[in-house]
Every structure is written in structure tokens, then in C-alpha cells.
Amino acid sequence: MYEALVACLEGISSNEGRSWDRKAITDAHGLLSKITDSTFIICFQTVHNFFGYVRGVSSKLQGSSLDIVEGYKMIGAVKQIIEETRKNEQEFDLVYSNASDMAVKAGLDELKMPRRCARQTHRNNVPASSDKEYFKRAIYLPYLDELIQQLDMRFGQEAVSVVRALSILPFRVHLISEEMEKDVYDYYNSDMPSPETFRQEMRLWKSFWENQSDKPESITSTLTDVRACSTLFPNIMKVLFLLALTSVTSSSTERANSSLKLIKNDLRSTMKEDRLNALLLLYIHRDIKLNFDKIIDDYAMRNPRKMVLMNPL
């Protein structure tokens, strides 16, 4: 759509048919000068290139049904690939080549770095011998460093230690390693009622669930299962209880907020709270099948009418 956007903004800014007002012409001219700027084109292609690495794991984290342990393994793989890519010269060559093709569509002869001076403070003034080297130092490498830093902050070692505790769940407990067990202990030992017996308790927990045919797959189902005895496994049940209170991502809240603007639109602005909550729950949990005949019967019982509707057939 880039060529179409450029052509559209050029048509508005030129105003050949005199059908646009002054504000629209000014805004179109400003937007056109921005999206045909060399710095914008390099930024766009850099972000577009590396979003290809994180798009899949972002969709994974936003899903309503998510295996967090596998998700963090994917995040670790993405971080490793991005760190390796930063040292790869060919990756920037590909980004610069795509940006050069995009510049041709914008009507530019070539990508040019912005004007620099000795005492420049409001934009990057890195030393460079060529335009390509300047854009790599001023845009490409700082963006990669910031991306890696954000991944480390959001999914650092502390967060991984928290998530590794999900391996205690019965359907995954056979996959837990000694390293993961040590991480769980190091992170939660201050909250355990008797941390000195955690290692023995884990051995009993593994042995107990190995011979069970149906194993709980979620924290809630494990905590409510009568076989998960808090007297026999006090430390593990405490860790699972803390995990149930831990928010790994905010995707569920964001999905609810996104649903709100679809449910409560301009035509439903006077909707009461009970109806709004009911419609939101129906929209969010669309996987739950509804018995419409039972709903109609319940509505008829709650709102009886004196008039009897006869079947004409």
C-alpha cells in the first residue's frame, strides 16, 4: 500500500481539482514529506524485518489457550536468534536493499543521511563515512539493542524462574529437571511452609502422579483435585497457590477491553451493567456452547404472559 499512499497524499497536497480544504492540504503535505524521508524508510524496513521474528511468539502469548512453559522456550529461541542477527552483516544488507527499493517507489534517487553538524543535540550525530554506515549506526543497531533489552526485561531470568514452576503441574511433572527444580526452590523457598523437605516432596509428587491415568492440566484443577493433598504436599500446594495469583501476561485483560468497544457501541450507550457484563462474557467465552431451547424456556418461565400463543399448524 506504500505506493498508493504516496500517490494519494500527492494528489491531496497538489489539490488539482480544488476539492480539498487548506488543513487537509497542509496535513497531506506534512505526511508525504515524512513517509518519503530516508530516515523513515530505514526505520520502517528495520521494524518490518525484525517483527518477522517476534510476530509468532507475540500471537502465542496473546492466545487464550497457552502453554506458558513452551511459550518461554520460544521466547528464548527468539532472543538467541536476534542476538546472533545483530552480529550478522548480511541481515543489514537485506534491510538496506529493501529500503533502497522502497526509496525508488517514493521517488528518491537514493537514501541520504540527514544533515549533520558538529554540535547537534536533537538527533543522532554518529560518525559515518557513508549513508549506509550512518543508518546502521544511528537506527539499525540502536533498535536491535533496545529490542534485546526489552526482551531481557520482560522475560528475564526471574520471570523464567517463576514460569518454570508450572512444570510442577501433574501432566508435566515428568518433564521437570533438577535445574528447573532448583530454580523453583530458589525462588519460592521463603514462602514455603517447610522448605527443607521440598526435595523429598518433589520425589513423592512425581511418583504419585506417574501411576495416575487422568492428570490435571491447569493450576485450578490441580488445587481443587482431592488427590492433591495439602497435608502430604504442603510446599508444592503453596507454590501452585502463588502461581494461581501470578499474572504472567495481561492478554486476558486486554482482550476484555478490546471486546468492550465492540459490545458497548453508540447504539448501546444506555445499556445497564448486568446486560453489559452478560454480553461481554458471551463474547469472550465463545467456545462455550449454549442450549438455546433451555434459554428460551427459562425466559418464558420468568416472564409469563396471559396471552396464549396457539400453533396455527
PDB file of C-alpha atoms in Angstrom:
ATOM      1  CA  MET A   1       0.000   0.000   0.000  1.00  0.00           C
ATOM      2  CA  TYR A   2       3.022   2.318   0.146  1.00  0.00           C
ATOM      3  CA  GLU A   3       2.805   3.457  -3.474  1.00  0.00           C
ATOM      4  CA  ALA A   4      -0.948   4.002  -3.158  1.00  0.00           C
ATOM      5  CA  LEU A   5      -0.472   6.095  -0.010  1.00  0.00           C
ATOM      6  CA  VAL A   6       2.222   8.223  -1.653  1.00  0.00           C
ATOM      7  CA  ALA A   7       0.037   8.789  -4.732  1.00  0.00           C
ATOM      8  CA  CYS A   8      -2.967   9.663  -2.557  1.00  0.00           C
ATOM      9  CA  LEU A   9      -1.055  12.193  -0.460  1.00  0.00           C
ATOM     10  CA  GLU A  10       0.486  13.711  -3.580  1.00  0.00           C
ATOM     11  CA  GLY A  11      -2.983  14.150  -5.072  1.00  0.00           C
ATOM     12  CA  ILE A  12      -4.317  15.816  -1.924  1.00  0.00           C
ATOM     13  CA  SER A  13      -1.319  18.110  -1.472  1.00  0.00           C
ATOM     14  CA  SER A  14      -1.383  19.233  -5.130  1.00  0.00           C
ATOM     15  CA  ASN A  15      -5.176  19.869  -4.947  1.00  0.00           C
ATOM     16  CA  GLU A  16      -5.573  19.995  -8.716  1.00  0.00           C
ATOM     17  CA  GLY A  17      -9.382  19.826  -8.601  1.00  0.00           C
ATOM     18  CA  ARG A  18      -9.508  22.332  -5.725  1.00  0.00           C
ATOM     19  CA  SER A  19     -11.683  19.928  -3.723  1.00  0.00           C
ATOM     20  CA  TRP A  20      -9.604  19.877  -0.515  1.00  0.00           C
ATOM     21  CA  ASP A  21      -9.525  22.498   2.233  1.00  0.00           C
ATOM     22  CA  ARG A  22      -6.353  24.164   3.471  1.00  0.00           C
ATOM     23  CA  LYS A  23      -5.964  21.956   6.560  1.00  0.00           C
ATOM     24  CA  ALA A  24      -6.191  18.725   4.547  1.00  0.00           C
ATOM     25  CA  ILE A  25      -3.610  20.025   2.069  1.00  0.00           C
ATOM     26  CA  THR A  26      -1.221  21.031   4.852  1.00  0.00           C
ATOM     27  CA  ASP A  27      -1.610  17.695   6.676  1.00  0.00           C
ATOM     28  CA  ALA A  28      -1.141  15.715   3.458  1.00  0.00           C
ATOM     29  CA  HIS A  29       1.993  17.654   2.586  1.00  0.00           C
ATOM     30  CA  GLY A  30       3.445  17.049   6.051  1.00  0.00           C
ATOM     31  CA  LEU A  31       2.666  13.316   5.973  1.00  0.00           C
ATOM     32  CA  LEU A  32       4.078  12.984   2.462  1.00  0.00           C
ATOM     33  CA  SER A  33       7.358  14.603   3.455  1.00  0.00           C
ATOM     34  CA  LYS A  34       7.633  12.263   6.445  1.00  0.00           C
ATOM     35  CA  ILE A  35       6.899   8.929   4.730  1.00  0.00           C
ATOM     36  CA  THR A  36       9.232   9.725   1.824  1.00  0.00           C
ATOM     37  CA  ASP A  37      12.097  10.645   4.153  1.00  0.00           C
ATOM     38  CA  SER A  38      15.143   8.358   4.124  1.00  0.00           C
ATOM     39  CA  THR A  39      15.149   8.019   7.925  1.00  0.00           C
ATOM     40  CA  PHE A  40      11.504   6.908   7.959  1.00  0.00           C
ATOM     41  CA  ILE A  41      12.124   4.348   5.218  1.00  0.00           C
ATOM     42  CA  ILE A  42      15.084   2.800   7.077  1.00  0.00           C
ATOM     43  CA  CYS A  43      13.105   2.734  10.343  1.00  0.00           C
ATOM     44  CA  PHE A  44      10.133   1.114   8.623  1.00  0.00           C
ATOM     45  CA  GLN A  45      12.184  -1.613   6.971  1.00  0.00           C
ATOM     46  CA  THR A  46      14.139  -2.325  10.183  1.00  0.00           C
ATOM     47  CA  VAL A  47      10.986  -2.739  12.253  1.00  0.00           C
ATOM     48  CA  HIS A  48       9.281  -4.732   9.484  1.00  0.00           C
ATOM     49  CA  ASN A  49      12.234  -7.105   9.252  1.00  0.00           C
ATOM     50  CA  PHE A  50      12.504  -7.904  12.956  1.00  0.00           C
ATOM     51  CA  PHE A  51       8.770  -8.093  13.566  1.00  0.00           C
ATOM     52  CA  GLY A  52       9.002 -11.220  11.445  1.00  0.00           C
ATOM     53  CA  TYR A  53      10.958 -12.834  14.301  1.00  0.00           C
ATOM     54  CA  VAL A  54       8.654 -11.764  17.147  1.00  0.00           C
ATOM     55  CA  ARG A  55       5.253 -11.878  15.450  1.00  0.00           C
ATOM     56  CA  GLY A  56       4.713 -15.605  16.017  1.00  0.00           C
ATOM     57  CA  VAL A  57       5.667 -15.570  19.687  1.00  0.00           C
ATOM     58  CA  SER A  58       3.521 -12.437  20.211  1.00  0.00           C
ATOM     59  CA  SER A  59       0.482 -14.263  18.822  1.00  0.00           C
ATOM     60  CA  LYS A  60       1.362 -17.233  21.038  1.00  0.00           C
ATOM     61  CA  LEU A  61       1.406 -15.053  24.157  1.00  0.00           C
ATOM     62  CA  GLN A  62      -1.890 -13.362  23.246  1.00  0.00           C
ATOM     63  CA  GLY A  63      -3.763 -16.630  22.812  1.00  0.00           C
ATOM     64  CA  SER A  64      -6.456 -17.609  25.291  1.00  0.00           C
ATOM     65  CA  SER A  65      -5.129 -21.191  25.499  1.00  0.00           C
ATOM     66  CA  LEU A  66      -1.387 -21.032  26.090  1.00  0.00           C
ATOM     67  CA  ASP A  67       1.277 -23.417  27.303  1.00  0.00           C
ATOM     68  CA  ILE A  68       3.441 -20.918  29.189  1.00  0.00           C
ATOM     69  CA  VAL A  69       6.412 -23.242  29.519  1.00  0.00           C
ATOM     70  CA  GLU A  70       6.597 -23.835  25.774  1.00  0.00           C
ATOM     71  CA  GLY A  71       5.979 -20.134  25.197  1.00  0.00           C
ATOM     72  CA  TYR A  72       9.032 -19.177  27.241  1.00  0.00           C
ATOM     73  CA  LYS A  73      11.124 -21.686  25.324  1.00  0.00           C
ATOM     74  CA  MET A  74      10.052 -19.942  22.121  1.00  0.00           C
ATOM     75  CA  ILE A  75      10.959 -16.555  23.632  1.00  0.00           C
ATOM     76  CA  GLY A  76      14.415 -17.859  24.499  1.00  0.00           C
ATOM     77  CA  ALA A  77      14.896 -19.052  20.916  1.00  0.00           C
ATOM     78  CA  VAL A  78      13.771 -15.668  19.538  1.00  0.00           C
ATOM     79  CA  LYS A  79      16.174 -13.789  21.830  1.00  0.00           C
ATOM     80  CA  GLN A  80      19.051 -16.003  20.738  1.00  0.00           C
ATOM     81  CA  ILE A  81      18.287 -15.514  17.035  1.00  0.00           C
ATOM     82  CA  ILE A  82      18.050 -11.727  17.412  1.00  0.00           C
ATOM     83  CA  GLU A  83      21.349 -11.587  19.305  1.00  0.00           C
ATOM     84  CA  GLU A  84      23.009 -13.626  16.567  1.00  0.00           C
ATOM     85  CA  THR A  85      21.415 -11.446  13.892  1.00  0.00           C
ATOM     86  CA  ARG A  86      22.944  -8.317  15.408  1.00  0.00           C
ATOM     87  CA  LYS A  87      26.390  -9.680  14.545  1.00  0.00           C
ATOM     88  CA  ASN A  88      25.361 -10.703  11.028  1.00  0.00           C
ATOM     89  CA  GLU A  89      26.298  -8.128   8.383  1.00  0.00           C
ATOM     90  CA  GLN A  90      24.118  -9.778   5.731  1.00  0.00           C
ATOM     91  CA  GLU A  91      20.942  -9.021   7.685  1.00  0.00           C
ATOM     92  CA  PHE A  92      21.518  -5.277   7.487  1.00  0.00           C
ATOM     93  CA  ASP A  93      22.432  -5.588   3.813  1.00  0.00           C
ATOM     94  CA  LEU A  94      18.987  -7.123   3.219  1.00  0.00           C
ATOM     95  CA  VAL A  95      17.253  -4.365   5.210  1.00  0.00           C
ATOM     96  CA  TYR A  96      19.174  -1.653   3.321  1.00  0.00           C
ATOM     97  CA  SER A  97      18.379  -3.264  -0.030  1.00  0.00           C
ATOM     98  CA  ASN A  98      14.656  -3.342   0.768  1.00  0.00           C
ATOM     99  CA  ALA A  99      14.846   0.269   1.945  1.00  0.00           C
ATOM    100  CA  SER A 100      16.546   1.283  -1.319  1.00  0.00           C
ATOM    101  CA  ASP A 101      13.735  -0.331  -3.333  1.00  0.00           C
ATOM    102  CA  MET A 102      11.198   1.464  -1.165  1.00  0.00           C
ATOM    103  CA  ALA A 103      13.010   4.768  -1.741  1.00  0.00           C
ATOM    104  CA  VAL A 104      12.656   4.309  -5.513  1.00  0.00           C
ATOM    105  CA  LYS A 105       8.890   3.946  -5.071  1.00  0.00           C
ATOM    106  CA  ALA A 106       8.933   7.160  -3.048  1.00  0.00           C
ATOM    107  CA  GLY A 107      10.630   8.994  -5.910  1.00  0.00           C
ATOM    108  CA  LEU A 108      14.064   9.257  -4.271  1.00  0.00           C
ATOM    109  CA  ASP A 109      17.243   8.687  -6.249  1.00  0.00           C
ATOM    110  CA  GLU A 110      18.988   7.155  -3.226  1.00  0.00           C
ATOM    111  CA  LEU A 111      18.880   7.052   0.546  1.00  0.00           C
ATOM    112  CA  LYS A 112      20.597  10.056   2.079  1.00  0.00           C
ATOM    113  CA  MET A 113      21.521  10.640   5.697  1.00  0.00           C
ATOM    114  CA  PRO A 114      20.210  13.864   7.285  1.00  0.00           C
ATOM    115  CA  ARG A 115      22.365  16.953   7.519  1.00  0.00           C
ATOM    116  CA  ARG A 116      24.818  16.857  10.402  1.00  0.00           C
ATOM    117  CA  CYS A 117      26.841  19.462  12.225  1.00  0.00           C
ATOM    118  CA  ALA A 118      29.452  19.486  14.961  1.00  0.00           C
ATOM    119  CA  ARG A 119      27.175  20.466  17.887  1.00  0.00           C
ATOM    120  CA  GLN A 120      23.959  18.623  17.076  1.00  0.00           C
ATOM    121  CA  THR A 121      21.847  17.534  20.077  1.00  0.00           C
ATOM    122  CA  HIS A 122      18.295  16.861  18.822  1.00  0.00           C
ATOM    123  CA  ARG A 123      19.034  13.838  16.632  1.00  0.00           C
ATOM    124  CA  ASN A 124      21.676  11.189  16.201  1.00  0.00           C
ATOM    125  CA  ASN A 125      25.026  12.542  15.099  1.00  0.00           C
ATOM    126  CA  VAL A 126      27.120   9.381  14.898  1.00  0.00           C
ATOM    127  CA  PRO A 127      30.270   9.485  12.755  1.00  0.00           C
ATOM    128  CA  ALA A 128      29.993   7.623   9.469  1.00  0.00           C
ATOM    129  CA  SER A 129      31.865   7.513   6.180  1.00  0.00           C
ATOM    130  CA  SER A 130      28.799   6.641   4.062  1.00  0.00           C
ATOM    131  CA  ASP A 131      24.994   6.814   4.147  1.00  0.00           C
ATOM    132  CA  LYS A 132      24.715   3.073   4.702  1.00  0.00           C
ATOM    133  CA  GLU A 133      27.103   3.132   7.651  1.00  0.00           C
ATOM    134  CA  TYR A 134      25.271   6.095   9.181  1.00  0.00           C
ATOM    135  CA  PHE A 135      21.847   4.403   9.080  1.00  0.00           C
ATOM    136  CA  LYS A 136      23.314   1.229  10.540  1.00  0.00           C
ATOM    137  CA  ARG A 137      24.861   3.068  13.485  1.00  0.00           C
ATOM    138  CA  ALA A 138      22.050   5.573  14.029  1.00  0.00           C
ATOM    139  CA  ILE A 139      18.938   3.384  13.543  1.00  0.00           C
ATOM    140  CA  TYR A 140      19.582  -0.319  12.943  1.00  0.00           C
ATOM    141  CA  LEU A 141      21.921  -1.173  15.832  1.00  0.00           C
ATOM    142  CA  PRO A 142      20.186   1.030  18.484  1.00  0.00           C
ATOM    143  CA  TYR A 143      16.822  -0.542  17.581  1.00  0.00           C
ATOM    144  CA  LEU A 144      18.258  -4.057  17.912  1.00  0.00           C
ATOM    145  CA  ASP A 145      19.897  -3.218  21.255  1.00  0.00           C
ATOM    146  CA  GLU A 146      16.610  -1.801  22.562  1.00  0.00           C
ATOM    147  CA  LEU A 147      14.668  -4.852  21.350  1.00  0.00           C
ATOM    148  CA  ILE A 148      17.069  -7.258  23.061  1.00  0.00           C
ATOM    149  CA  GLN A 149      16.999  -5.162  26.234  1.00  0.00           C
ATOM    150  CA  GLN A 150      13.184  -5.147  26.332  1.00  0.00           C
ATOM    151  CA  LEU A 151      13.056  -8.924  25.865  1.00  0.00           C
ATOM    152  CA  ASP A 152      15.519  -9.341  28.737  1.00  0.00           C
ATOM    153  CA  MET A 153      13.475  -7.021  30.962  1.00  0.00           C
ATOM    154  CA  ARG A 154      10.095  -8.597  30.230  1.00  0.00           C
ATOM    155  CA  PHE A 155      11.240 -12.205  30.029  1.00  0.00           C
ATOM    156  CA  GLY A 156      14.382 -12.194  32.137  1.00  0.00           C
ATOM    157  CA  GLN A 157      15.783 -14.923  34.347  1.00  0.00           C
ATOM    158  CA  GLU A 158      13.484 -14.015  37.253  1.00  0.00           C
ATOM    159  CA  ALA A 159      10.362 -14.349  35.101  1.00  0.00           C
ATOM    160  CA  VAL A 160      11.632 -17.642  33.667  1.00  0.00           C
ATOM    161  CA  SER A 161      12.137 -18.963  37.199  1.00  0.00           C
ATOM    162  CA  VAL A 162       8.527 -18.126  38.026  1.00  0.00           C
ATOM    163  CA  VAL A 163       7.208 -19.798  34.905  1.00  0.00           C
ATOM    164  CA  ARG A 164       9.328 -22.910  35.395  1.00  0.00           C
ATOM    165  CA  ALA A 165       7.240 -23.633  38.478  1.00  0.00           C
ATOM    166  CA  LEU A 166       4.401 -24.508  36.089  1.00  0.00           C
ATOM    167  CA  SER A 167       6.291 -27.725  35.406  1.00  0.00           C
ATOM    168  CA  ILE A 168       5.058 -28.906  38.801  1.00  0.00           C
ATOM    169  CA  LEU A 169       1.610 -29.446  37.251  1.00  0.00           C
ATOM    170  CA  PRO A 170       0.793 -33.184  37.187  1.00  0.00           C
ATOM    171  CA  PHE A 171       0.594 -33.521  33.401  1.00  0.00           C
ATOM    172  CA  ARG A 172       4.099 -32.005  33.032  1.00  0.00           C
ATOM    173  CA  VAL A 173       5.824 -33.114  36.210  1.00  0.00           C
ATOM    174  CA  HIS A 174       7.646 -35.959  34.419  1.00  0.00           C
ATOM    175  CA  LEU A 175       9.494 -33.334  32.327  1.00  0.00           C
ATOM    176  CA  ILE A 176      10.885 -31.318  35.222  1.00  0.00           C
ATOM    177  CA  SER A 177      14.679 -31.422  35.526  1.00  0.00           C
ATOM    178  CA  GLU A 178      16.951 -30.904  38.522  1.00  0.00           C
ATOM    179  CA  GLU A 179      17.856 -27.426  37.268  1.00  0.00           C
ATOM    180  CA  MET A 180      14.197 -26.422  36.991  1.00  0.00           C
ATOM    181  CA  GLU A 181      13.500 -27.897  40.421  1.00  0.00           C
ATOM    182  CA  LYS A 182      16.368 -25.865  41.886  1.00  0.00           C
ATOM    183  CA  ASP A 183      15.033 -22.674  40.237  1.00  0.00           C
ATOM    184  CA  VAL A 184      11.599 -23.273  41.773  1.00  0.00           C
ATOM    185  CA  TYR A 185      13.148 -23.820  45.196  1.00  0.00           C
ATOM    186  CA  ASP A 186      15.408 -20.749  44.996  1.00  0.00           C
ATOM    187  CA  TYR A 187      12.522 -18.503  44.016  1.00  0.00           C
ATOM    188  CA  TYR A 188       9.798 -19.784  46.362  1.00  0.00           C
ATOM    189  CA  ASN A 189      11.695 -21.122  49.394  1.00  0.00           C
ATOM    190  CA  SER A 190      10.894 -18.041  51.508  1.00  0.00           C
ATOM    191  CA  ASP A 191       7.160 -18.702  51.034  1.00  0.00           C
ATOM    192  CA  MET A 192       7.239 -22.463  51.623  1.00  0.00           C
ATOM    193  CA  PRO A 193       5.974 -23.730  54.987  1.00  0.00           C
ATOM    194  CA  SER A 194       8.800 -26.302  55.222  1.00  0.00           C
ATOM    195  CA  PRO A 195      11.433 -25.655  52.507  1.00  0.00           C
ATOM    196  CA  GLU A 196      13.885 -28.202  53.950  1.00  0.00           C
ATOM    197  CA  THR A 197      11.622 -31.061  52.767  1.00  0.00           C
ATOM    198  CA  PHE A 198      10.926 -29.697  49.262  1.00  0.00           C
ATOM    199  CA  ARG A 199      13.299 -32.129  47.506  1.00  0.00           C
ATOM    200  CA  GLN A 200      11.726 -35.183  49.146  1.00  0.00           C
ATOM    201  CA  GLU A 201       8.268 -33.801  48.498  1.00  0.00           C
ATOM    202  CA  MET A 202       9.021 -33.430  44.787  1.00  0.00           C
ATOM    203  CA  ARG A 203      10.095 -37.068  44.556  1.00  0.00           C
ATOM    204  CA  LEU A 204       6.839 -38.164  46.181  1.00  0.00           C
ATOM    205  CA  TRP A 205       4.861 -35.847  43.895  1.00  0.00           C
ATOM    206  CA  LYS A 206       6.462 -37.313  40.760  1.00  0.00           C
ATOM    207  CA  SER A 207       5.970 -40.870  41.918  1.00  0.00           C
ATOM    208  CA  PHE A 208       2.358 -40.242  42.880  1.00  0.00           C
ATOM    209  CA  TRP A 209       1.281 -38.838  39.505  1.00  0.00           C
ATOM    210  CA  GLU A 210       3.197 -41.351  37.368  1.00  0.00           C
ATOM    211  CA  ASN A 211       0.604 -44.044  38.054  1.00  0.00           C
ATOM    212  CA  GLN A 212      -2.445 -41.830  37.603  1.00  0.00           C
ATOM    213  CA  SER A 213      -4.402 -42.089  34.348  1.00  0.00           C
ATOM    214  CA  ASP A 214      -6.167 -38.703  34.432  1.00  0.00           C
ATOM    215  CA  LYS A 215      -3.871 -35.850  35.393  1.00  0.00           C
ATOM    216  CA  PRO A 216      -4.975 -32.222  35.980  1.00  0.00           C
ATOM    217  CA  GLU A 217      -3.684 -29.850  33.311  1.00  0.00           C
ATOM    218  CA  SER A 218      -4.239 -26.468  34.972  1.00  0.00           C
ATOM    219  CA  ILE A 219      -3.424 -24.825  38.283  1.00  0.00           C
ATOM    220  CA  THR A 220      -7.073 -24.514  39.291  1.00  0.00           C
ATOM    221  CA  SER A 221      -7.907 -28.141  38.551  1.00  0.00           C
ATOM    222  CA  THR A 222      -4.822 -29.277  40.491  1.00  0.00           C
ATOM    223  CA  LEU A 223      -5.668 -27.166  43.548  1.00  0.00           C
ATOM    224  CA  THR A 224      -9.251 -28.474  43.589  1.00  0.00           C
ATOM    225  CA  ASP A 225      -8.304 -32.105  42.969  1.00  0.00           C
ATOM    226  CA  VAL A 226      -8.886 -34.264  46.071  1.00  0.00           C
ATOM    227  CA  ARG A 227      -5.732 -36.274  45.280  1.00  0.00           C
ATOM    228  CA  ALA A 228      -3.524 -33.189  45.704  1.00  0.00           C
ATOM    229  CA  CYS A 229      -3.366 -33.261  49.477  1.00  0.00           C
ATOM    230  CA  SER A 230      -2.056 -30.123  51.152  1.00  0.00           C
ATOM    231  CA  THR A 231      -1.031 -32.164  54.195  1.00  0.00           C
ATOM    232  CA  LEU A 232       1.145 -34.513  52.148  1.00  0.00           C
ATOM    233  CA  PHE A 233       2.434 -31.839  49.731  1.00  0.00           C
ATOM    234  CA  PRO A 234       2.386 -28.521  51.642  1.00  0.00           C
ATOM    235  CA  ASN A 235       5.264 -26.877  49.750  1.00  0.00           C
ATOM    236  CA  ILE A 236       4.006 -27.803  46.283  1.00  0.00           C
ATOM    237  CA  MET A 237       0.451 -26.719  47.030  1.00  0.00           C
ATOM    238  CA  LYS A 238       1.781 -23.388  48.334  1.00  0.00           C
ATOM    239  CA  VAL A 239       3.783 -22.853  45.115  1.00  0.00           C
ATOM    240  CA  LEU A 240       0.730 -23.680  42.978  1.00  0.00           C
ATOM    241  CA  PHE A 241      -1.401 -21.306  45.046  1.00  0.00           C
ATOM    242  CA  LEU A 242       1.108 -18.482  44.458  1.00  0.00           C
ATOM    243  CA  LEU A 243       1.229 -19.334  40.760  1.00  0.00           C
ATOM    244  CA  ALA A 244      -2.551 -19.006  40.569  1.00  0.00           C
ATOM    245  CA  LEU A 245      -2.169 -15.428  41.836  1.00  0.00           C
ATOM    246  CA  THR A 246       0.679 -14.579  39.450  1.00  0.00           C
ATOM    247  CA  SER A 247      -0.237 -12.715  36.260  1.00  0.00           C
ATOM    248  CA  VAL A 248       2.115 -13.911  33.527  1.00  0.00           C
ATOM    249  CA  THR A 249       0.664 -11.691  30.795  1.00  0.00           C
ATOM    250  CA  SER A 250      -2.067  -9.053  30.604  1.00  0.00           C
ATOM    251  CA  SER A 251      -3.594 -10.502  27.439  1.00  0.00           C
ATOM    252  CA  SER A 252      -6.857 -11.564  29.100  1.00  0.00           C
ATOM    253  CA  THR A 253      -7.495  -8.038  30.383  1.00  0.00           C
ATOM    254  CA  GLU A 254      -6.606  -6.537  27.010  1.00  0.00           C
ATOM    255  CA  ARG A 255      -8.958  -8.947  25.225  1.00  0.00           C
ATOM    256  CA  ALA A 256     -11.768  -7.868  27.554  1.00  0.00           C
ATOM    257  CA  ASN A 257     -11.035  -4.185  26.872  1.00  0.00           C
ATOM    258  CA  SER A 258     -10.975  -4.822  23.117  1.00  0.00           C
ATOM    259  CA  SER A 259     -14.317  -6.611  23.367  1.00  0.00           C
ATOM    260  CA  LEU A 260     -15.846  -3.706  25.271  1.00  0.00           C
ATOM    261  CA  LYS A 261     -15.711  -1.296  22.345  1.00  0.00           C
ATOM    262  CA  LEU A 262     -17.458  -3.875  20.144  1.00  0.00           C
ATOM    263  CA  ILE A 263     -20.204  -4.631  22.663  1.00  0.00           C
ATOM    264  CA  LYS A 264     -20.937  -1.154  24.023  1.00  0.00           C
ATOM    265  CA  ASN A 265     -21.134   0.907  20.850  1.00  0.00           C
ATOM    266  CA  ASP A 266     -23.028   4.125  20.143  1.00  0.00           C
ATOM    267  CA  LEU A 267     -26.333   2.282  19.708  1.00  0.00           C
ATOM    268  CA  ARG A 268     -25.989   0.603  23.117  1.00  0.00           C
ATOM    269  CA  SER A 269     -24.772   3.547  25.199  1.00  0.00           C
ATOM    270  CA  THR A 270     -27.660   3.264  27.713  1.00  0.00           C
ATOM    271  CA  MET A 271     -27.113  -0.444  28.424  1.00  0.00           C
ATOM    272  CA  LYS A 272     -27.239  -1.411  32.083  1.00  0.00           C
ATOM    273  CA  GLU A 273     -24.358  -3.114  33.869  1.00  0.00           C
ATOM    274  CA  ASP A 274     -25.922  -6.575  34.209  1.00  0.00           C
ATOM    275  CA  ARG A 275     -26.686  -6.837  30.497  1.00  0.00           C
ATOM    276  CA  LEU A 276     -23.250  -5.443  29.563  1.00  0.00           C
ATOM    277  CA  ASN A 277     -21.442  -7.997  31.756  1.00  0.00           C
ATOM    278  CA  ALA A 278     -23.527 -10.835  30.338  1.00  0.00           C
ATOM    279  CA  LEU A 279     -22.840  -9.827  26.726  1.00  0.00           C
ATOM    280  CA  LEU A 280     -19.103  -9.445  27.432  1.00  0.00           C
ATOM    281  CA  LEU A 281     -18.931 -12.934  28.930  1.00  0.00           C
ATOM    282  CA  LEU A 282     -20.804 -14.370  25.931  1.00  0.00           C
ATOM    283  CA  TYR A 283     -18.446 -12.619  23.521  1.00  0.00           C
ATOM    284  CA  ILE A 284     -15.205 -13.564  25.298  1.00  0.00           C
ATOM    285  CA  HIS A 285     -16.137 -17.201  26.016  1.00  0.00           C
ATOM    286  CA  ARG A 286     -17.479 -18.060  22.599  1.00  0.00           C
ATOM    287  CA  ASP A 287     -16.112 -21.591  22.899  1.00  0.00           C
ATOM    288  CA  ILE A 288     -18.843 -22.469  25.437  1.00  0.00           C
ATOM    289  CA  LYS A 289     -21.847 -23.982  23.657  1.00  0.00           C
ATOM    290  CA  LEU A 290     -25.252 -22.623  24.661  1.00  0.00           C
ATOM    291  CA  ASN A 291     -28.532 -24.533  24.899  1.00  0.00           C
ATOM    292  CA  PHE A 292     -30.863 -22.052  23.222  1.00  0.00           C
ATOM    293  CA  ASP A 293     -34.003 -24.113  23.923  1.00  0.00           C
ATOM    294  CA  LYS A 294     -33.228 -24.038  27.626  1.00  0.00           C
ATOM    295  CA  ILE A 295     -32.626 -20.272  27.493  1.00  0.00           C
ATOM    296  CA  ILE A 296     -35.999 -19.714  25.787  1.00  0.00           C
ATOM    297  CA  ASP A 297     -37.768 -21.914  28.325  1.00  0.00           C
ATOM    298  CA  ASP A 298     -36.096 -20.079  31.207  1.00  0.00           C
ATOM    299  CA  TYR A 299     -37.089 -16.713  29.723  1.00  0.00           C
ATOM    300  CA  ALA A 300     -40.685 -17.908  29.280  1.00  0.00           C
ATOM    301  CA  MET A 301     -40.842 -19.089  32.903  1.00  0.00           C
ATOM    302  CA  ARG A 302     -39.514 -15.785  34.221  1.00  0.00           C
ATOM    303  CA  ASN A 303     -41.741 -13.622  32.017  1.00  0.00           C
ATOM    304  CA  PRO A 304     -45.132 -15.365  31.756  1.00  0.00           C
ATOM    305  CA  ARG A 305     -47.811 -13.736  29.605  1.00  0.00           C
ATOM    306  CA  LYS A 306     -51.564 -14.020  29.900  1.00  0.00           C
ATOM    307  CA  MET A 307     -51.967 -14.386  26.161  1.00  0.00           C
ATOM    308  CA  VAL A 308     -51.596 -17.964  24.967  1.00  0.00           C
ATOM    309  CA  LEU A 309     -49.916 -18.334  21.594  1.00  0.00           C
ATOM    310  CA  MET A 310     -51.615 -21.106  19.620  1.00  0.00           C
ATOM    311  CA  ASN A 311     -49.843 -23.088  16.955  1.00  0.00           C
ATOM    312  CA  PRO A 312     -51.765 -22.401  13.685  1.00  0.00           C
ATOM    313  CA  LEU A 313     -50.497 -25.664  12.237  1.00  0.00           C
TER     314      LEU A 313
END
